[in-house]
Every structure is written in C-alpha cells, then in structure tokens.
Amino acid sequence: MTDLTKFTAAELAEKIAAREVSSVEVTQAHLDRIGQVDDFVHAFLHVDAEGALAAAKAVDEAPERASALAGVPLALKDVLTTKDMPTTVGSKTLEGWIPPYDATVTRRLREAGVPILGKTNMDEFAMGSSTENSAYGPTHNPWDHARIPGGSGGGSAASLAAFEAPLAIGTDTGGSIRQPGAVTGTVGVKPTYGGVSRYGLVAFSSSLDQAGPCARTVLDAALLHEVIAGYDPLDSTSIDAPVPPVVAAAREGLHGDLKGVKVGVVREFSGDGYQAGVQRSFEAAVDQLRALGAEVVEVSCPHFVYALPAYYLIAPSECSSNLARFDAMRYGLRVADDGTHSAEEVMSLTREAGFGPEVKRRIMLGTYALSSGYYDAYYGSAQKVRTLITRDFDAAFERVDVLVSPTTPTTAFKIGERVDDPMAMYLADLCTIPANLAGNAAMSVPSGLSDEDGLPVGLQIMAPALADDRLYRVGAAYEVARGDFLDRLPELKGVSA
Ligand code: GLN
C-alpha cells in the first residue's frame, strides 16, 4: 500500500470520507512512522496510540463526517490541556500532571473527529526559540539532526517535517508557531489574537498567547484553522465574530492569481543580521508575488525595531504573574515536604527545583520590570511602544493588504550554538513579534531552501486583525508558484520520508 504519511491532510480527509482508506489505517501509519523515527527526532513527549486509534475507530464507524478533517490525525503541543494525557509544558514542574479538563482547542479537535497522536516537545513554558529549554531534551530538525527545529513549538513543526503527523497545533506568543515553521520548511499560522480560544492553554503571556494551526500546506492549515477557531465564552478575550473564511481563501489562492492584491515589503526587516541566503530567498519570493500579479511596494514601519525590547519587558512581566500559581501548594511538583520546612521554604525550594534557567530569568526580569519605581520606566514604556507598533500597522494597512518579510533572520542554527547567549536566542523572533504585540494575524510559509546552506527559509505574511483569510489567499497562491521542495528531505536515520 502507498505510504499514507506522504499525503496532505486534505487528501487524507477525502480518502477517509470516500472510505478508500480508514482513519484507523491512516492513524496507524503515522504511529508506525513515529515508532521508526521519533527516537531520532524526539518531536513527541507522549504518544497515545490507544487513544488515537480509538478516536480513529469512532470516525470509521460514524455514519456521518464530524468535520472536513474527520479521521485525520494530529500532534498537539504539550501546552494545551488534555484530560486523558499528561500536560508538562516542557517543565519538570508539571511532570506527570494529568489535567482535569480539556482545553477548548482539544475539545474542538475531538468533536471534529481528529485523532490526537500525542503531545509534542516544546521549550519550557513556551519560552525559547530552539526547544533546547525543554526539561525533556531537545527536538532535532529533520533537515539536519545537529540543528534546532525552532521554538518554542519545535516538536509540532518537526513532527510535520518528519512526516510523523499531517497536522499539528502550536501556540505563538512571540513567534513560536511561525519561527519553527520557517526553520523546518512547514506552514505555521498565528491567528488574530482572540480568534482561537486560550481556555486550557497554559499561560505564558496572556495578552500575547495564541494557539494556531501547523501543517505542510496552506490549505491544510486553513482546514485546521476552521476546526479550532471561533468564539468561546470560557476565554474572556475571545472574539465574538464569525471566523474569517480561511478555507475559501486558500482555495481561491490555489486556483487564482494575485491581481488586485497590494503587498508591502517591510523595509526595517532586512540588512545587517540577515543571512544572504535568507535575503535572496525572500527577494525571490517577492518576485514571485509580483509575477502572480500582486502590486508590491516598500513600506516603512519605523517602530518595529523596538518590538523585541518591548516584548522582552511585556512577556516576562506577564509570565512573572502567571507562573506565581506554580507554588507547590495547588498542583504540580512539591519538594522538601518533609515536615522540617516552612511553607515558604517548600514554595521556594520547589520553584528552585522545578523551573529551568530561562524560566527563572524571565520571572526575575518581569518581577523587576513590574516593581514599584521601575514600572513606568519599563513596563509602562513597553506598553507605549506597543501602541506605536499598532499604529505602524494601521498606517501600513491603509496602503497595502498584507505585509511581508522573512520570518526569521537565519536558517536553523546548530543545537548548543546559542544556549549561552540569550540575546542571540531572542533575535530569532525579531520579525515575528510585531504581529503579536498588535494582535494581528500572521503566517509563515516556506520559501524553499536557502542557496547558502540548503536549509528551509520562511516567508512571513502579515494581515490586519480579523483578516486572516488574506494570509491564506496570498500564501496558497505563492505556494503553487514556489513548487514542491519537501521531496528533498534527507533520510532520517536510514528511514526515508
Ligand atoms: N521565542 C520567543 C520567546 O522566547 C517566543 C516564544 C513563544 O512564542 N511562545 O519568548
């Protein structure tokens, strides 16, 4: 039988609906692939073969399709709660914790008949750009085992690139869906803030966190987007408005040109610090957008250069508050509970033992930025920068429909290369952070392989809030023009894709 891991999610969904293959066969094929290659890739923290096959069987036996993706299995980032599987958030603090409830995203996936293969590796509490901050060891990039798969959602992106899953879920606070997508040659979308429920998403920085779809094609991402998006009364920042028509937009892009679409190239995201191979790949992508009929203009967003420092005040500030709940008293790790320590000592020894160095750094940064006397100078200023960035976007979107830039300044770096240099690590998100600060929608779509090192490069497309459909139209049209490149994936540990 043809290898079922080779198909797109859209193709698999059709085959399952036509009863050409069963969901059980499709799910088993992916579980087999995980068994073959995941020792090498380490995309998963937990695999739930039994649960996934039971969900697949239910789809096969159901008289009607539960959704457009019924029966197509998926890998879930370990930051979303699952009542039948552990949720560790990549941290020792929550090792072995099985949440009492499903995240809304998890629930919608189950209701849509999407079997969940397991939980994917991530930087601890989603803080990082390489998955090296996971307490459970790094994930490896399927394109080069010695390199990082991006972060924090490196496991989700790597599972797609390694053909272990046709679909995955990520979360993006400053770039954690898009940057892993870029460096693994996969598609990742950060929906408009409030577009996908945060209920059951273990909080890092609540005003920025957003769950979204990861896939190998733009259409697959759109199909998944429609399954997970939509108003949720359980999330106070959820938007009570119709989900943008992303599937229709992707189909329009696949079959049409980009005549009448105005594309703005962000002037600030080029030059020093951008690899020549990334720059050339980006310029080639812009040429292709032009060839598809788009009108391309250069746009200046002068405050985008302050996005990174503003983010590294706002995100740690919110994290210092959010992570206060891991106090050894409610749930999760508790150490030194031997009757000889005070409650304060148990709390502090538990937090000392449970959190890794990057999480501690962020908690300290945030606590400092929020402390009285520094609040206005740091947190207050960062919030003002946030407003200026939103105004830059507003001004740009009066002139253009979408903005484009490279997703990240470099291709995948080597494991270990940036672990001792937090600033170098933070720079991976230079181009992705503005969309988080403004709450806009943004996508990374592969722009092929760098002519410098043969590694994947990402094209970032940004759209106004609630105009997520524009990303899909432009992304899908571009994807057709770009052509395939995943067939150049090297063999994994002697197992070919
Ligand atoms: N890499 C960024 C950080 O370390 C973004 C993380 C994310 O989006 N979760 O904070």
Coordinates of C-alpha atoms and ligand atoms in Angstrom, one line a residue:
M1 CA 0.0 0.0 0.0
T2 CA 1.2 3.6 -0.7
D3 CA 2.7 5.2 2.3
L4 CA -0.2 7.1 4.0
T5 CA 2.2 9.5 5.7
K6 CA 3.0 11.1 2.3
F7 CA -0.4 12.7 1.7
T8 CA -1.6 16.1 2.7
A9 CA -4.4 16.3 5.4
A10 CA -6.8 17.5 2.7
E11 CA -6.1 14.4 0.6
L12 CA -6.3 12.1 3.6
A13 CA -9.6 13.6 4.6
E14 CA -11.1 12.9 1.2
K15 CA -9.8 9.4 1.1
I16 CA -11.3 8.7 4.5
A17 CA -14.6 10.3 3.5
A18 CA -14.8 8.2 0.4
R19 CA -13.9 5.1 2.5
E20 CA -10.9 4.5 0.3
V21 CA -8.9 4.1 3.5
S22 CA -9.9 4.0 7.1
S23 CA -8.9 6.5 9.7
V24 CA -7.5 3.6 11.7
E25 CA -5.1 2.8 8.8
V26 CA -4.1 6.4 8.5
T27 CA -3.6 6.8 12.2
Q28 CA -1.7 3.5 12.4
A29 CA 0.6 4.6 9.6
H30 CA 1.6 7.7 11.5
L31 CA 2.1 5.8 14.7
D32 CA 4.4 3.4 12.8
R33 CA 6.3 6.3 11.4
I34 CA 6.7 7.8 14.9
G35 CA 7.9 4.4 16.1
Q36 CA 10.5 4.4 13.3
V37 CA 11.9 7.9 13.5
D38 CA 11.0 9.6 16.8
D39 CA 14.0 8.3 18.8
F40 CA 16.0 10.3 16.3
V41 CA 13.7 13.4 16.0
H42 CA 12.3 13.5 19.5
A43 CA 9.2 15.5 18.5
F44 CA 6.9 13.8 21.0
L45 CA 6.9 13.9 24.8
H46 CA 4.0 11.5 24.9
V47 CA 2.4 9.2 22.3
D48 CA -1.2 8.0 22.9
A49 CA -1.5 5.1 20.4
E50 CA -4.5 3.6 22.2
G51 CA -6.5 6.9 22.4
A52 CA -5.7 7.9 18.8
L53 CA -6.8 4.5 17.4
A54 CA -10.0 4.6 19.5
A55 CA -10.8 8.1 18.1
A56 CA -10.0 6.8 14.6
K57 CA -12.2 3.8 15.0
A58 CA -15.1 6.0 16.2
V59 CA -14.7 8.1 13.0
D60 CA -14.7 4.9 10.8
E61 CA -17.9 3.7 12.5
A62 CA -19.8 7.0 12.5
P63 CA -22.5 7.3 9.8
E64 CA -21.6 11.0 9.1
R65 CA -18.4 13.0 8.9
A66 CA -17.9 15.1 12.0
S67 CA -15.9 17.7 10.1
A68 CA -13.8 18.4 7.0
L69 CA -10.8 16.8 8.8
A70 CA -12.6 13.8 10.3
G71 CA -10.2 10.9 10.8
V72 CA -7.0 12.9 10.0
P73 CA -4.6 12.5 13.0
L74 CA -2.8 15.4 14.6
A75 CA 0.1 16.2 17.0
L76 CA -0.8 18.5 19.9
K77 CA 1.7 20.9 21.6
D78 CA 2.1 20.0 25.2
V79 CA 0.9 23.4 26.4
L80 CA -2.8 22.6 25.8
T81 CA -4.5 20.6 28.4
T82 CA -5.7 17.0 27.7
K83 CA -7.8 15.2 30.3
D84 CA -6.5 11.8 29.2
M85 CA -2.8 12.6 28.7
P86 CA -0.1 14.3 30.7
T87 CA 0.5 18.0 30.1
T88 CA 4.0 19.0 31.1
V89 CA 4.5 22.3 29.2
G90 CA 8.1 21.1 28.8
S91 CA 8.7 21.6 32.5
K92 CA 9.7 19.4 35.5
T93 CA 7.2 21.5 37.5
L94 CA 4.3 19.7 35.8
E95 CA 5.9 16.3 35.2
G96 CA 3.2 13.6 35.2
W97 CA 0.3 16.1 35.7
I98 CA -2.9 15.0 34.0
P99 CA -5.2 18.0 33.8
P100 CA -8.8 17.6 35.0
Y101 CA -10.2 19.2 31.8
D102 CA -9.6 19.6 28.1
A103 CA -8.6 22.9 26.5
T104 CA -11.2 24.3 24.2
V105 CA -8.9 23.6 21.3
T106 CA -8.5 19.9 22.4
R107 CA -12.3 19.6 22.8
R108 CA -13.0 21.0 19.3
L109 CA -10.4 18.6 17.8
R110 CA -12.1 15.7 19.5
E111 CA -15.6 16.9 18.4
A112 CA -14.2 17.2 14.8
G113 CA -13.1 13.6 14.8
V114 CA -9.4 14.4 14.8
P115 CA -7.4 11.6 16.5
I116 CA -4.7 13.0 18.7
L117 CA -1.4 11.1 18.3
G118 CA 0.3 12.6 21.3
K119 CA 1.8 15.7 22.9
T120 CA 4.8 17.5 21.3
N121 CA 8.0 18.8 22.8
M122 CA 8.5 22.5 23.5
D123 CA 10.6 25.0 25.3
E124 CA 9.7 25.1 29.0
F125 CA 6.5 27.2 29.4
A126 CA 6.9 28.2 25.7
M127 CA 10.0 30.4 26.5
G128 CA 12.6 29.9 23.8
S129 CA 13.3 29.7 20.1
S130 CA 15.0 26.3 19.8
T131 CA 13.2 23.7 22.0
E132 CA 16.5 23.4 23.9
N133 CA 14.8 24.8 27.0
S134 CA 12.6 21.7 27.3
A135 CA 13.3 19.8 30.5
Y136 CA 13.0 16.6 28.5
G137 CA 15.8 17.1 26.0
P138 CA 15.8 18.9 22.6
T139 CA 14.0 18.1 19.4
H140 CA 16.1 17.7 16.3
N141 CA 15.4 19.3 13.0
P142 CA 14.5 16.6 10.4
W143 CA 16.5 18.6 7.8
D144 CA 19.7 18.3 9.9
H145 CA 19.9 16.3 13.1
A146 CA 22.6 18.7 14.5
R147 CA 20.3 21.7 14.2
I148 CA 17.4 23.1 16.2
P149 CA 13.7 22.8 14.9
G150 CA 12.9 26.3 16.2
G151 CA 10.9 27.0 19.3
S152 CA 9.0 27.0 21.4
G153 CA 6.9 24.7 19.3
G154 CA 9.8 22.7 17.8
G155 CA 8.1 19.4 18.4
S156 CA 5.0 20.3 16.5
A157 CA 6.9 21.6 13.5
A158 CA 9.4 18.7 13.5
S159 CA 6.6 16.1 13.6
L160 CA 5.2 17.6 10.4
A161 CA 8.6 17.9 8.6
A162 CA 9.4 14.3 9.7
F163 CA 6.1 13.0 8.3
E164 CA 5.1 11.8 11.8
A165 CA 1.9 13.8 11.6
P166 CA 0.0 15.6 8.8
L167 CA -1.3 18.3 11.1
A168 CA -0.2 19.9 14.4
I169 CA -1.2 22.6 16.8
G170 CA 1.2 25.2 18.1
T171 CA 1.0 28.4 20.2
D172 CA 2.6 31.7 19.3
T173 CA 3.4 34.4 21.9
G174 CA 6.3 35.9 20.0
G175 CA 6.8 33.6 17.1
S176 CA 6.6 30.0 18.4
I177 CA 4.4 28.8 15.6
R178 CA 6.0 30.8 12.7
Q179 CA 9.7 30.5 13.5
P180 CA 9.6 26.7 13.9
G181 CA 7.6 26.6 10.7
A182 CA 10.2 28.6 8.9
V183 CA 13.2 26.5 10.0
T184 CA 11.6 23.2 9.4
G185 CA 10.0 24.0 6.0
T186 CA 6.4 23.9 7.2
V187 CA 3.4 26.2 7.3
G188 CA 2.5 27.9 10.6
V189 CA -0.2 30.5 11.3
K190 CA -0.7 32.8 14.3
P191 CA -4.4 33.7 14.0
T192 CA -5.7 37.1 15.1
Y193 CA -5.5 37.4 18.9
G194 CA -8.8 36.2 20.3
G195 CA -9.5 34.1 17.2
V196 CA -8.8 30.8 18.9
S197 CA -9.7 30.2 22.5
R198 CA -7.0 30.3 25.1
Y199 CA -9.1 28.2 27.6
G200 CA -6.8 25.4 28.7
L201 CA -3.7 26.9 27.1
V202 CA -1.2 27.0 30.0
A203 CA -0.5 30.8 30.2
F204 CA 2.9 32.4 29.5
S205 CA 1.9 35.9 28.5
S206 CA -1.9 36.2 28.3
S207 CA -2.1 39.3 26.2
L208 CA 0.0 37.7 23.5
D209 CA -0.5 33.9 23.7
Q210 CA -2.4 32.5 20.7
A211 CA -2.9 28.9 19.5
G212 CA -2.9 28.2 15.8
P213 CA -2.5 25.6 13.0
C214 CA 0.7 24.0 11.8
A215 CA 0.7 21.9 8.6
R216 CA 2.7 21.1 5.5
T217 CA 0.4 23.0 3.1
V218 CA -1.5 26.3 3.3
L219 CA -4.9 24.5 2.6
D220 CA -4.3 22.0 5.4
A221 CA -3.6 24.9 7.8
A222 CA -6.8 26.5 6.7
L223 CA -8.9 23.4 7.3
L224 CA -7.4 23.1 10.7
H225 CA -7.9 26.8 11.4
E226 CA -11.6 26.5 10.8
V227 CA -11.8 23.5 13.2
I228 CA -10.2 25.2 16.1
A229 CA -11.3 28.9 15.7
G230 CA -14.4 30.7 16.9
Y231 CA -15.9 32.4 19.9
D232 CA -15.6 30.7 23.3
P233 CA -17.3 32.2 26.3
L234 CA -14.7 30.5 28.5
D235 CA -12.0 32.8 27.3
S236 CA -12.7 36.5 28.2
T237 CA -10.5 37.7 25.3
S238 CA -12.2 35.5 22.7
I239 CA -13.7 37.5 19.8
D240 CA -17.4 37.1 19.3
A241 CA -17.4 37.4 15.5
P242 CA -17.5 35.0 12.6
V243 CA -14.3 33.1 11.8
P244 CA -12.7 34.6 8.7
P245 CA -13.4 32.4 5.6
V246 CA -9.8 30.9 5.5
V247 CA -10.6 27.7 3.6
A248 CA -12.4 29.5 0.8
A249 CA -9.5 32.0 0.7
A250 CA -6.9 29.2 0.5
R251 CA -8.8 27.6 -2.4
E252 CA -9.1 30.9 -4.1
G253 CA -5.3 31.3 -3.8
L254 CA -4.6 27.8 -5.1
H255 CA -6.7 28.4 -8.2
G256 CA -6.1 32.1 -8.9
D257 CA -3.6 34.9 -9.2
L258 CA -2.9 37.8 -7.0
K259 CA -4.2 40.6 -9.3
G260 CA -5.5 43.5 -7.3
V261 CA -3.6 42.5 -4.1
K262 CA -1.3 45.1 -2.7
V263 CA 1.8 43.7 -0.9
G264 CA 4.0 45.8 1.4
V265 CA 7.7 44.8 1.9
V266 CA 8.7 45.9 5.5
R267 CA 11.8 48.0 5.0
E268 CA 13.1 47.6 8.5
F269 CA 13.4 43.8 8.2
S270 CA 16.4 43.5 6.0
G271 CA 20.1 44.3 6.1
D272 CA 22.6 43.5 8.9
G273 CA 22.0 40.3 10.7
Y274 CA 20.0 38.7 7.9
Q275 CA 21.8 35.8 6.2
A276 CA 22.4 36.3 2.5
G277 CA 20.6 33.0 1.7
V278 CA 17.5 34.1 3.6
Q279 CA 17.6 37.5 1.9
R280 CA 17.9 36.0 -1.5
S281 CA 15.1 33.5 -0.8
F282 CA 12.9 36.4 0.4
E283 CA 13.6 38.5 -2.7
A284 CA 12.8 35.6 -5.0
A285 CA 9.5 35.1 -3.1
V286 CA 8.6 38.8 -3.6
D287 CA 9.4 38.5 -7.3
Q288 CA 7.0 35.5 -7.4
L289 CA 4.3 37.5 -5.7
R290 CA 4.8 40.2 -8.4
A291 CA 4.7 37.6 -11.1
L292 CA 1.4 36.4 -9.7
G293 CA 0.0 39.9 -10.3
A294 CA 0.4 41.5 -6.9
E295 CA 1.4 45.1 -6.7
V296 CA 4.5 45.3 -4.5
V297 CA 5.6 48.4 -2.6
E298 CA 8.1 49.1 0.1
V299 CA 6.6 50.2 3.4
S300 CA 8.3 51.6 6.5
C301 CA 7.2 50.6 9.9
P302 CA 9.6 52.7 12.0
H303 CA 8.7 51.3 15.4
F304 CA 9.1 47.7 14.5
V305 CA 12.8 47.9 15.6
Y306 CA 11.6 48.4 19.2
A307 CA 9.3 45.4 19.2
L308 CA 11.9 43.0 20.5
P309 CA 12.9 45.1 23.6
A310 CA 9.2 45.9 24.3
Y311 CA 8.3 42.2 24.1
Y312 CA 11.1 41.2 26.5
L313 CA 9.5 43.5 29.1
I314 CA 5.8 42.7 28.5
A315 CA 6.1 38.9 28.1
P316 CA 8.4 38.4 31.2
S317 CA 6.1 40.8 33.3
E318 CA 3.0 38.8 32.4
C319 CA 4.9 35.5 33.0
S320 CA 6.1 36.5 36.4
S321 CA 2.5 36.9 37.4
N322 CA 1.1 33.8 35.5
L323 CA 3.8 31.5 36.9
A324 CA 3.1 32.5 40.5
R325 CA 0.5 29.8 40.6
F326 CA 3.2 27.1 40.5
D327 CA 3.7 27.4 44.2
A328 CA 3.8 23.7 45.3
M329 CA 0.5 24.1 47.1
R330 CA -2.1 23.5 44.4
Y331 CA -0.8 21.0 41.8
G332 CA 2.5 20.0 40.2
L333 CA 5.8 19.4 41.8
R334 CA 6.4 19.7 45.5
V335 CA 9.8 19.1 47.1
A336 CA 11.1 19.3 50.7
D337 CA 7.7 18.4 52.1
D338 CA 9.2 16.5 55.0
G339 CA 7.8 18.4 57.9
T340 CA 11.1 20.2 58.6
H341 CA 10.5 23.1 56.2
S342 CA 8.1 26.0 56.4
A343 CA 5.5 26.6 53.7
E344 CA 7.7 29.5 52.3
E345 CA 10.7 27.1 52.2
V346 CA 8.7 24.4 50.4
M347 CA 7.5 27.0 47.9
S348 CA 10.9 28.4 47.2
L349 CA 12.7 25.1 47.1
T350 CA 10.0 23.7 44.7
R351 CA 10.3 26.6 42.4
E352 CA 14.1 26.4 42.5
A353 CA 13.9 22.7 41.6
G354 CA 11.0 22.8 39.1
F355 CA 11.9 25.7 36.8
G356 CA 14.8 25.8 34.4
P357 CA 17.2 28.7 33.9
E358 CA 15.4 30.6 31.2
V359 CA 12.1 30.5 33.1
K360 CA 13.8 31.8 36.2
R361 CA 15.5 34.6 34.1
R362 CA 12.1 35.7 32.8
I363 CA 10.4 35.6 36.2
M364 CA 13.2 37.8 37.6
L365 CA 13.1 40.2 34.6
G366 CA 9.4 40.5 34.9
T367 CA 9.3 40.9 38.6
Y368 CA 11.9 43.7 38.3
A369 CA 10.1 45.4 35.4
L370 CA 6.8 45.5 37.4
S371 CA 8.3 46.6 40.7
S372 CA 7.4 49.9 42.1
G373 CA 9.7 52.7 41.0
Y374 CA 10.5 50.8 37.7
Y375 CA 7.0 50.1 36.5
D376 CA 6.7 53.3 34.5
A377 CA 10.2 53.2 33.1
Y378 CA 10.0 49.6 31.9
Y379 CA 6.5 48.1 31.7
G380 CA 4.8 51.4 31.1
S381 CA 7.2 52.4 28.3
A382 CA 6.9 49.0 26.7
Q383 CA 3.1 49.4 26.6
K384 CA 3.6 52.7 24.8
V385 CA 5.8 51.1 22.2
R386 CA 3.1 48.5 21.7
T387 CA 0.7 51.3 20.8
L388 CA 3.2 52.8 18.3
I389 CA 3.6 49.4 16.7
T390 CA -0.1 49.0 16.3
R391 CA -0.2 52.5 14.7
D392 CA 2.5 51.5 12.3
F393 CA 0.4 48.5 11.2
D394 CA -2.7 50.7 10.9
A395 CA -0.9 53.1 8.7
A396 CA 0.6 50.4 6.6
F397 CA -2.7 48.6 6.1
E398 CA -4.2 51.8 4.7
R399 CA -1.8 51.4 1.8
V400 CA -1.5 47.6 1.4
D401 CA -3.5 44.4 2.0
V402 CA -0.7 42.4 3.5
L403 CA 2.9 43.0 4.7
V404 CA 5.7 40.6 4.0
S405 CA 9.2 39.9 5.5
P406 CA 11.5 37.0 6.1
T407 CA 10.0 35.0 9.1
T408 CA 13.4 34.8 10.8
P409 CA 16.8 36.3 10.0
T410 CA 18.6 33.0 9.8
T411 CA 18.0 29.4 8.9
A412 CA 18.1 26.7 11.7
F413 CA 21.2 27.2 13.9
K414 CA 23.2 24.4 15.5
I415 CA 22.0 22.8 18.7
G416 CA 24.1 24.4 21.5
E417 CA 25.1 27.4 19.4
R418 CA 23.0 30.0 21.2
V419 CA 22.2 28.4 24.6
D420 CA 24.7 30.6 26.5
D421 CA 23.7 33.8 24.7
P422 CA 20.0 34.7 25.5
M423 CA 20.2 37.8 23.3
A424 CA 21.2 35.8 20.2
M425 CA 18.4 33.4 21.0
Y426 CA 15.9 36.2 21.4
L427 CA 16.9 37.6 17.9
A428 CA 15.2 34.6 16.2
D429 CA 11.9 36.4 16.8
L430 CA 12.9 39.8 15.5
C431 CA 10.4 39.8 12.7
T432 CA 7.6 37.8 14.2
I433 CA 7.0 39.8 17.4
P434 CA 5.3 42.9 16.0
A435 CA 2.2 40.9 14.9
N436 CA 1.9 39.5 18.5
L437 CA 2.1 42.9 20.1
A438 CA -0.5 44.3 17.8
G439 CA -2.7 41.2 17.9
N440 CA -2.7 40.8 14.1
A441 CA -2.8 37.6 12.0
A442 CA 0.5 36.3 10.5
M443 CA 1.7 33.2 8.6
S444 CA 5.0 31.6 7.8
V445 CA 5.0 29.8 4.5
P446 CA 8.2 28.0 3.3
S447 CA 10.0 29.9 0.5
G448 CA 12.1 26.9 -0.3
L449 CA 15.7 26.1 0.7
S450 CA 18.5 28.6 1.2
D451 CA 21.1 28.6 -1.6
E452 CA 23.7 29.1 1.1
D453 CA 23.2 26.1 3.4
G454 CA 20.3 24.1 1.8
L455 CA 18.1 24.6 4.9
P456 CA 14.4 25.8 4.8
V457 CA 13.6 29.5 4.8
G458 CA 10.2 31.1 5.7
L459 CA 8.3 33.9 4.1
Q460 CA 6.2 35.8 6.7
I461 CA 2.9 37.3 5.6
M462 CA 1.0 39.6 8.0
A463 CA -2.6 40.8 7.8
P464 CA -4.8 43.1 9.9
A465 CA -6.7 41.6 12.8
L466 CA -9.7 39.6 11.6
A467 CA -8.4 39.5 8.1
D468 CA -6.7 36.1 8.5
D469 CA -8.2 35.0 5.2
R470 CA -5.8 37.3 3.3
L471 CA -2.9 35.3 4.6
Y472 CA -4.3 32.1 3.2
R473 CA -5.1 33.5 -0.2
V474 CA -1.6 35.0 -0.7
G475 CA 0.1 32.0 1.0
A476 CA -1.7 29.5 -1.2
A477 CA -1.1 31.3 -4.5
Y478 CA 2.6 31.7 -3.5
E479 CA 2.9 28.0 -2.6
V480 CA 1.7 26.9 -6.0
A481 CA 4.2 29.3 -7.7
R482 CA 7.0 28.1 -5.4
G483 CA 6.5 24.4 -6.1
D484 CA 7.5 21.4 -4.1
F485 CA 10.7 21.1 -2.1
L486 CA 9.8 18.6 0.7
D487 CA 10.9 15.8 -1.6
R488 CA 14.5 16.9 -0.8
L489 CA 14.2 16.0 2.9
P490 CA 17.1 13.8 3.8
E491 CA 16.6 10.3 5.1
L492 CA 16.1 10.1 8.8
K493 CA 18.3 7.6 10.5
G494 CA 18.2 5.5 7.3
V495 CA 14.4 5.8 7.0
S496 CA 13.3 7.8 4.0
A497 CA 10.3 10.0 4.1
Ligands
GLN1 N1 10.9 32.8 21.3 C1 10.0 33.7 22.0 C2 10.3 33.7 23.5 O1 11.2 33.0 23.8 C3 8.6 33.4 21.6 C4 8.0 32.3 22.4 C5 6.6 32.0 22.0 O2 6.1 32.5 21.0 N2 6.0 31.2 22.9 O3 9.6 34.2 24.2

